[in-house]
Each structure stands twice: as structure tokens, then as C-alpha cells.
């Protein structure tokens, strides 16, 4: 669901023409996300061997069934996640437009593809929870009508998941435990750059760098990657990757995952996470 298109493009820019293998499990998780994009682009991830995939237009809205249980004696529990509970274009610091908003049922809660791949390589499930309902969107930089869109136009991607009350309550309590196996992870894989081939390696690190700044619970995860190098010669491969950040926010039974485009900063991401928490109140159980 969560199409971290901005992250992918950022890594693509940093690593230039590096090409990595294509694990089928990552492609399967990326398939749903690809339905949210209007830009056709082939992009490349990093030394973990994550696949490139083509982003195309499409997708359809699902109509989730009604929830039988009630959040309180006074009102029925909310079920489907409506578009007004997402971050709105006006919430961003620069003019933006909604690219596409898509809802789903029973989608896995994914914080970051690469973190999921690290966990899977260590024999753990990449999926943190399975949501009951979900909704995702991408906000693009506003441009002239008819102008060609590119991945660099991405300003924000957001996934909003409705999970069971127990899962929502335990989510942040389990965060450190789930991230800990990937505090430092060395990935190795073959590469091809400008006709040169070899085996490259890089070290990925994930850390929770901020907590409790929004909603009922919030965390800012920072992902850093060392300079990829040829395993045999030690020569640098491509440019030095930048760190990327993901904000995770909980309000009631809702969990939001947000990532900014390549020009975004962590202070801006934290601000938008606070905005996201306020808007999530429109759909949360119990209501705010």
C-alpha cells in the first residue's frame, strides 16, 4: 500500500545506474502500491536486492462492509476510512494536489519496504499487523494543467490503517523490539554500473529518533545507508545516499505512516504528523 515513491527516487538518484536483483516477495508488496501512481517510471532500490518496478496509473475504490461492533454505547464504530481523515493539500507548505487516494481491506501494515526486507532476511515477518481497513494517498506538487508529472513532484505519501484495538494499543510498545533486529544490517548484492559489474555491499541502520509528538502515540524512524562499495576493491559505487525518515502516528484504532518527498525535512514531517493526528480524529474509534 504505502508507495514510498519519494524515497525510491531519492535512492535512485544517489545510486545512479546501479541495478540489483528482484526478489519476488518485495515485488508482491510493491504491486498494490504501484496502482497509486500516475507517473510511469522504473526506479531502483538499494543493495538489499530490492526490485525495480513500473509505476502506472489505475486503481479502484473498495467499499468496506459495516463494522458490527460499537466503539461506545452511544455511537457505532467507524469502519471505512474517508478521504477527509487524510492530510489535505492545504496542510502542506507549498501548493499541492491529490494524486490518487485508494482504500482497501485486509492490507498489511508496512512501515518501510527496506525495513521489511531486513526483517525478512533475518527470518522474521516483514508485516507488522494486518489492517481491517486502509486508505492511502500521494500528494503531488501543483503544476500547470497537462504538464508531465515526474516522481520528483511527490511531496507526501500517506497510508492510514485501521487495526484492532489491541493491535493499536501495543503497536508503539513493540516498536523498539521490532526495529532492533535492523539497528545495523549489512546488505550484499551484485551490481552493474556503466558496464562495470561486481558485488557491492552497504550497511543500513534504522533508529527511532523522536517520540510522542502527536496523537496517542508517535515515532520518527530514521533510515541511513552507508556509502555502497565494491566488496572486493572497496571502491565507492554511485553517490552517497541520504538518510530518509518515516513518521508513524496512532490515534485510537488508526495508524498512519507518512513520508515526505526528497525536499522534505524531519521538522516538516513532524509538523505534518501532528496535522495528520488531528485529521485522524474524524475517523478514529473511539472518537477524539
Tab-separated table of C-alpha atoms in Angstrom:
chain	number	residue	atom	x	y	z
A	1	UNK	CA	0.000	0.000	0.000
A	2	UNK	CA	2.449	2.601	1.147
A	3	UNK	CA	4.161	3.846	-2.055
A	4	UNK	CA	7.388	5.453	-0.815
A	5	UNK	CA	7.950	6.846	-4.275
A	6	UNK	CA	9.893	9.825	-2.967
A	7	UNK	CA	12.271	7.528	-1.050
A	8	UNK	CA	12.735	5.255	-4.035
A	9	UNK	CA	13.518	8.169	-6.327
A	10	UNK	CA	15.938	9.595	-3.777
A	11	UNK	CA	17.876	6.325	-3.672
A	12	UNK	CA	17.689	6.073	-7.452
A	13	UNK	CA	19.266	9.496	-7.768
A	14	UNK	CA	22.021	8.635	-5.295
A	15	UNK	CA	22.967	5.295	-6.810
A	16	UNK	CA	22.688	6.331	-10.439
A	17	UNK	CA	22.545	3.335	-12.762
A	18	UNK	CA	23.099	0.609	-10.186
A	19	UNK	CA	20.941	-2.475	-10.882
A	20	UNK	CA	20.058	-5.048	-8.209
A	21	UNK	CA	18.276	-8.424	-8.200
A	22	UNK	CA	14.465	-8.628	-7.996
A	23	UNK	CA	13.161	-10.631	-5.007
A	24	UNK	CA	9.598	-11.711	-5.703
A	25	UNK	CA	8.376	-11.038	-2.196
A	26	UNK	CA	9.223	-7.329	-2.462
A	27	UNK	CA	7.619	-7.128	-5.889
A	28	UNK	CA	4.421	-8.595	-4.490
A	29	UNK	CA	4.270	-5.963	-1.755
A	30	UNK	CA	5.050	-3.201	-4.233
A	31	UNK	CA	2.329	-4.307	-6.657
A	32	UNK	CA	-0.552	-2.715	-4.777
A	33	UNK	CA	1.386	0.466	-4.204
A	34	UNK	CA	2.080	0.846	-7.880
A	35	UNK	CA	-1.637	1.358	-8.560
A	36	UNK	CA	-1.500	4.768	-6.893
A	37	UNK	CA	0.923	6.443	-9.286
A	38	UNK	CA	0.215	8.412	-12.422
A	39	UNK	CA	3.856	8.635	-13.435
A	40	UNK	CA	5.299	5.735	-15.453
A	41	UNK	CA	8.814	5.239	-14.114
A	42	UNK	CA	11.259	2.437	-13.458
A	43	UNK	CA	13.137	3.003	-10.247
A	44	UNK	CA	15.842	1.149	-8.375
A	45	UNK	CA	16.271	0.433	-4.670
A	46	UNK	CA	19.491	-0.314	-2.802
A	47	UNK	CA	21.939	-3.098	-2.032
A	48	UNK	CA	19.306	-5.185	-0.265
A	49	UNK	CA	18.459	-6.537	-3.710
A	50	UNK	CA	15.031	-4.944	-3.857
A	51	UNK	CA	13.383	-4.889	-7.247
A	52	UNK	CA	12.699	-2.069	-9.618
A	53	UNK	CA	9.060	-1.825	-10.586
A	54	UNK	CA	6.992	0.188	-13.040
A	55	UNK	CA	4.603	2.715	-11.565
A	56	UNK	CA	1.415	3.118	-13.552
A	57	UNK	CA	-1.946	4.781	-13.249
A	58	UNK	CA	-5.023	2.906	-12.122
A	59	UNK	CA	-6.683	1.541	-9.044
A	60	UNK	CA	-10.231	1.465	-7.765
A	61	UNK	CA	-12.095	2.222	-4.591
A	62	UNK	CA	-13.375	-0.631	-2.434
A	63	UNK	CA	-16.488	-0.390	-0.314
A	64	UNK	CA	-15.713	-1.912	3.075
A	65	UNK	CA	-18.556	-3.582	4.928
A	66	UNK	CA	-20.061	-2.034	8.033
A	67	UNK	CA	-18.497	-2.802	11.405
A	68	UNK	CA	-20.759	-4.816	13.644
A	69	UNK	CA	-19.158	-3.805	16.947
A	70	UNK	CA	-19.599	-0.410	18.584
A	71	UNK	CA	-16.807	1.808	19.901
A	72	UNK	CA	-19.092	3.130	22.641
A	73	UNK	CA	-22.666	2.648	23.847
A	74	UNK	CA	-23.587	5.975	22.271
A	75	UNK	CA	-22.310	5.612	18.697
A	76	UNK	CA	-21.487	2.867	16.209
A	77	UNK	CA	-17.824	2.270	15.460
A	78	UNK	CA	-16.489	3.855	12.335
A	79	UNK	CA	-15.449	1.441	9.612
A	80	UNK	CA	-14.374	2.773	6.236
A	81	UNK	CA	-11.681	5.452	6.311
A	82	UNK	CA	-12.897	8.551	4.497
A	83	UNK	CA	-10.724	10.938	2.485
A	84	UNK	CA	-11.285	13.843	4.874
A	85	UNK	CA	-9.373	11.984	7.589
A	86	UNK	CA	-6.176	12.173	5.498
A	87	UNK	CA	-3.738	15.073	5.301
A	88	UNK	CA	-5.156	17.648	2.872
A	89	UNK	CA	-3.262	19.558	0.163
A	90	UNK	CA	-3.820	22.817	2.061
A	91	UNK	CA	-1.911	21.367	5.030
A	92	UNK	CA	1.350	21.390	3.082
A	93	UNK	CA	3.698	24.362	2.965
A	94	UNK	CA	3.599	24.523	-0.840
A	95	UNK	CA	0.771	24.157	-3.360
A	96	UNK	CA	-0.176	20.509	-3.744
A	97	UNK	CA	-2.752	18.311	-5.388
A	98	UNK	CA	-4.032	14.835	-4.557
A	99	UNK	CA	-2.602	12.322	-6.974
A	100	UNK	CA	-4.811	9.401	-6.040
A	101	UNK	CA	-6.492	8.106	-2.917
A	102	UNK	CA	-7.222	4.407	-2.668
A	103	UNK	CA	-8.916	2.317	0.008
A	104	UNK	CA	-8.500	-1.363	0.779
A	105	UNK	CA	-9.378	-4.265	3.063
A	106	UNK	CA	-7.041	-6.583	4.964
A	107	UNK	CA	-3.846	-4.870	3.827
A	108	UNK	CA	-0.558	-5.475	5.690
A	109	UNK	CA	0.732	-2.622	7.810
A	110	UNK	CA	4.140	-1.805	6.336
A	111	UNK	CA	6.359	0.871	7.840
A	112	UNK	CA	9.074	0.804	5.177
A	113	UNK	CA	9.852	-1.696	2.421
A	114	UNK	CA	13.552	-1.874	3.190
A	115	UNK	CA	12.932	-2.390	6.898
A	116	UNK	CA	10.530	-5.180	5.994
A	117	UNK	CA	13.130	-6.764	3.738
A	118	UNK	CA	15.732	-6.585	6.515
A	119	UNK	CA	13.366	-8.313	8.926
A	120	UNK	CA	12.544	-10.972	6.338
A	121	UNK	CA	16.254	-11.617	5.702
A	122	UNK	CA	16.602	-12.289	9.434
A	123	UNK	CA	13.781	-14.835	9.397
A	124	UNK	CA	11.031	-12.539	10.679
A	125	UNK	CA	7.809	-11.439	9.042
A	126	UNK	CA	8.037	-8.078	7.235
A	127	UNK	CA	4.397	-7.379	8.072
A	128	UNK	CA	3.743	-5.712	11.421
A	129	UNK	CA	-0.028	-6.180	11.561
A	130	UNK	CA	-2.901	-6.826	9.156
A	131	UNK	CA	-5.280	-3.911	8.924
A	132	UNK	CA	-9.062	-4.142	8.820
A	133	UNK	CA	-9.436	-1.099	6.536
A	134	UNK	CA	-6.860	1.152	4.931
A	135	UNK	CA	-6.575	4.223	2.784
A	136	UNK	CA	-3.547	5.673	1.007
A	137	UNK	CA	-2.734	8.791	-0.940
A	138	UNK	CA	0.076	10.656	-2.650
A	139	UNK	CA	0.200	14.467	-2.724
A	140	UNK	CA	1.998	15.984	-5.702
A	141	UNK	CA	3.463	19.388	-6.347
A	142	UNK	CA	0.872	21.552	-8.083
A	143	UNK	CA	1.753	22.330	-11.679
A	144	UNK	CA	0.234	23.635	-14.911
A	145	UNK	CA	-2.679	21.680	-16.336
A	146	UNK	CA	-1.453	18.999	-18.711
A	147	UNK	CA	2.172	19.216	-17.523
A	148	UNK	CA	4.054	15.944	-17.409
A	149	UNK	CA	4.480	14.621	-13.875
A	150	UNK	CA	7.661	13.073	-12.559
A	151	UNK	CA	8.484	11.248	-9.303
A	152	UNK	CA	10.305	14.363	-8.070
A	153	UNK	CA	6.886	16.052	-7.897
A	154	UNK	CA	5.930	13.858	-4.929
A	155	UNK	CA	5.501	15.940	-1.757
A	156	UNK	CA	3.936	13.441	0.645
A	157	UNK	CA	2.815	9.836	0.743
A	158	UNK	CA	0.465	8.662	3.479
A	159	UNK	CA	-1.031	5.332	4.448
A	160	UNK	CA	-3.767	5.173	7.055
A	161	UNK	CA	-4.660	1.800	8.582
A	162	UNK	CA	-7.494	0.757	10.880
A	163	UNK	CA	-6.384	-2.115	13.109
A	164	UNK	CA	-7.898	-3.940	16.058
A	165	UNK	CA	-7.890	-2.024	19.370
A	166	UNK	CA	-5.383	-4.475	20.859
A	167	UNK	CA	-3.008	-4.050	17.928
A	168	UNK	CA	-3.252	-0.261	18.124
A	169	UNK	CA	-2.543	-0.274	21.859
A	170	UNK	CA	0.538	-2.493	21.571
A	171	UNK	CA	1.960	-1.020	18.382
A	172	UNK	CA	4.305	1.575	19.871
A	173	UNK	CA	5.156	-0.609	22.845
A	174	UNK	CA	6.556	-3.150	20.379
A	175	UNK	CA	8.259	-0.597	18.132
A	176	UNK	CA	11.768	-0.803	19.592
A	177	UNK	CA	11.629	-4.593	19.665
A	178	UNK	CA	10.610	-4.738	16.005
A	179	UNK	CA	13.213	-2.239	14.839
A	180	UNK	CA	16.070	-3.618	16.991
A	181	UNK	CA	16.994	-6.546	14.657
A	182	UNK	CA	17.701	-3.979	11.935
A	183	UNK	CA	19.623	-1.462	14.029
A	184	UNK	CA	22.540	-2.409	11.757
A	185	UNK	CA	22.121	-4.602	8.708
A	186	UNK	CA	24.721	-5.305	6.020
A	187	UNK	CA	23.271	-5.989	2.600
A	188	UNK	CA	25.249	-7.566	-0.237
A	189	UNK	CA	24.340	-7.972	-3.889
A	190	UNK	CA	25.621	-7.863	-7.470
A	191	UNK	CA	25.661	-4.552	-9.332
A	192	UNK	CA	26.248	-3.140	-12.804
A	193	UNK	CA	27.304	0.482	-13.300
A	194	UNK	CA	28.438	1.930	-16.621
A	195	UNK	CA	29.445	-1.510	-17.872
A	196	UNK	CA	31.306	-2.437	-14.686
A	197	UNK	CA	30.000	-5.319	-12.593
A	198	UNK	CA	30.800	-6.731	-9.203
A	199	UNK	CA	29.429	-7.473	-5.761
A	200	UNK	CA	28.563	-4.486	-3.652
A	201	UNK	CA	27.740	-4.005	-0.008
A	202	UNK	CA	26.274	-1.317	2.222
A	203	UNK	CA	25.194	-1.010	5.835
A	204	UNK	CA	21.622	0.027	6.638
A	205	UNK	CA	20.669	1.424	10.029
A	206	UNK	CA	17.245	2.197	11.480
A	207	UNK	CA	16.637	4.108	14.690
A	208	UNK	CA	13.726	5.762	16.472
A	209	UNK	CA	14.875	9.375	16.872
A	210	UNK	CA	11.741	11.092	18.207
A	211	UNK	CA	8.650	10.001	20.135
A	212	UNK	CA	5.339	11.224	21.478
A	213	UNK	CA	4.947	14.351	19.364
A	214	UNK	CA	1.450	13.661	18.016
A	215	UNK	CA	-1.781	11.771	18.647
A	216	UNK	CA	-1.998	8.924	21.166
A	217	UNK	CA	1.476	7.782	20.109
A	218	UNK	CA	4.046	8.839	17.530
A	219	UNK	CA	7.543	7.919	16.417
A	220	UNK	CA	10.001	9.207	13.854
A	221	UNK	CA	12.162	6.482	12.282
A	222	UNK	CA	15.378	7.442	10.502
A	223	UNK	CA	16.933	5.126	7.906
A	224	UNK	CA	20.558	5.738	6.982
A	225	UNK	CA	22.664	3.869	4.410
A	226	UNK	CA	26.443	3.846	4.242
A	227	UNK	CA	28.278	4.559	1.014
A	228	UNK	CA	27.819	1.425	-1.144
A	229	UNK	CA	31.201	-0.100	-2.015
A	230	UNK	CA	32.568	-2.883	-4.173
A	231	UNK	CA	33.149	-5.817	-1.845
A	232	UNK	CA	36.445	-6.770	-3.493
A	233	UNK	CA	38.077	-3.418	-4.263
A	234	UNK	CA	36.414	-1.166	-1.693
A	235	UNK	CA	35.650	1.368	-4.446
A	236	UNK	CA	32.584	3.562	-3.901
A	237	UNK	CA	29.507	2.763	-6.011
A	238	UNK	CA	27.417	5.762	-7.005
A	239	UNK	CA	26.834	8.777	-4.794
A	240	UNK	CA	26.445	8.815	-1.040
A	241	UNK	CA	22.806	8.011	-0.103
A	242	UNK	CA	20.869	10.453	2.058
A	243	UNK	CA	19.036	9.455	5.198
A	244	UNK	CA	15.263	9.087	4.961
A	245	UNK	CA	12.612	9.435	7.645
A	246	UNK	CA	9.192	7.943	8.264
A	247	UNK	CA	6.616	9.250	10.751
A	248	UNK	CA	4.221	6.789	12.395
A	249	UNK	CA	1.210	8.127	14.324
A	250	UNK	CA	-1.567	6.415	16.289
A	251	UNK	CA	-4.984	7.851	17.124
A	252	UNK	CA	-7.439	5.375	18.603
A	253	UNK	CA	-7.568	2.349	16.309
A	254	UNK	CA	-5.844	4.179	13.436
A	255	UNK	CA	-2.160	4.064	12.499
A	256	UNK	CA	-0.758	6.483	9.912
A	257	UNK	CA	2.557	6.167	8.074
A	258	UNK	CA	3.878	9.333	6.409
A	259	UNK	CA	6.922	10.097	4.262
A	260	UNK	CA	7.931	13.331	2.553
A	261	UNK	CA	9.449	13.850	-0.878
A	262	UNK	CA	13.139	14.433	-1.445
A	263	UNK	CA	12.992	18.087	-0.350
A	264	UNK	CA	11.252	17.292	2.940
A	265	UNK	CA	12.823	17.743	6.371
A	266	UNK	CA	12.252	15.988	9.680
A	267	UNK	CA	10.776	19.122	11.339
A	268	UNK	CA	8.274	19.418	8.488
A	269	UNK	CA	7.477	15.706	8.739
A	270	UNK	CA	6.835	16.073	12.486
A	271	UNK	CA	4.546	19.044	11.835
A	272	UNK	CA	2.554	17.125	9.260
A	273	UNK	CA	2.327	14.162	11.633
A	274	UNK	CA	0.631	16.451	14.155
A	275	UNK	CA	-1.739	17.628	11.430
A	276	UNK	CA	-2.404	14.025	10.422
A	277	UNK	CA	-3.291	13.160	14.036
A	278	UNK	CA	-5.891	15.936	14.192
A	279	UNK	CA	-7.481	14.800	10.957
A	280	UNK	CA	-7.437	11.143	12.055
A	281	UNK	CA	-9.845	12.136	14.836
A	282	UNK	CA	-12.531	12.326	12.133
A	283	UNK	CA	-12.316	8.545	11.659
A	284	UNK	CA	-10.872	7.118	14.880
A	285	UNK	CA	-12.533	4.688	17.293
A	286	UNK	CA	-13.129	5.922	19.924
A	287	UNK	CA	-13.712	9.415	18.594
A	288	UNK	CA	-11.425	12.211	19.806
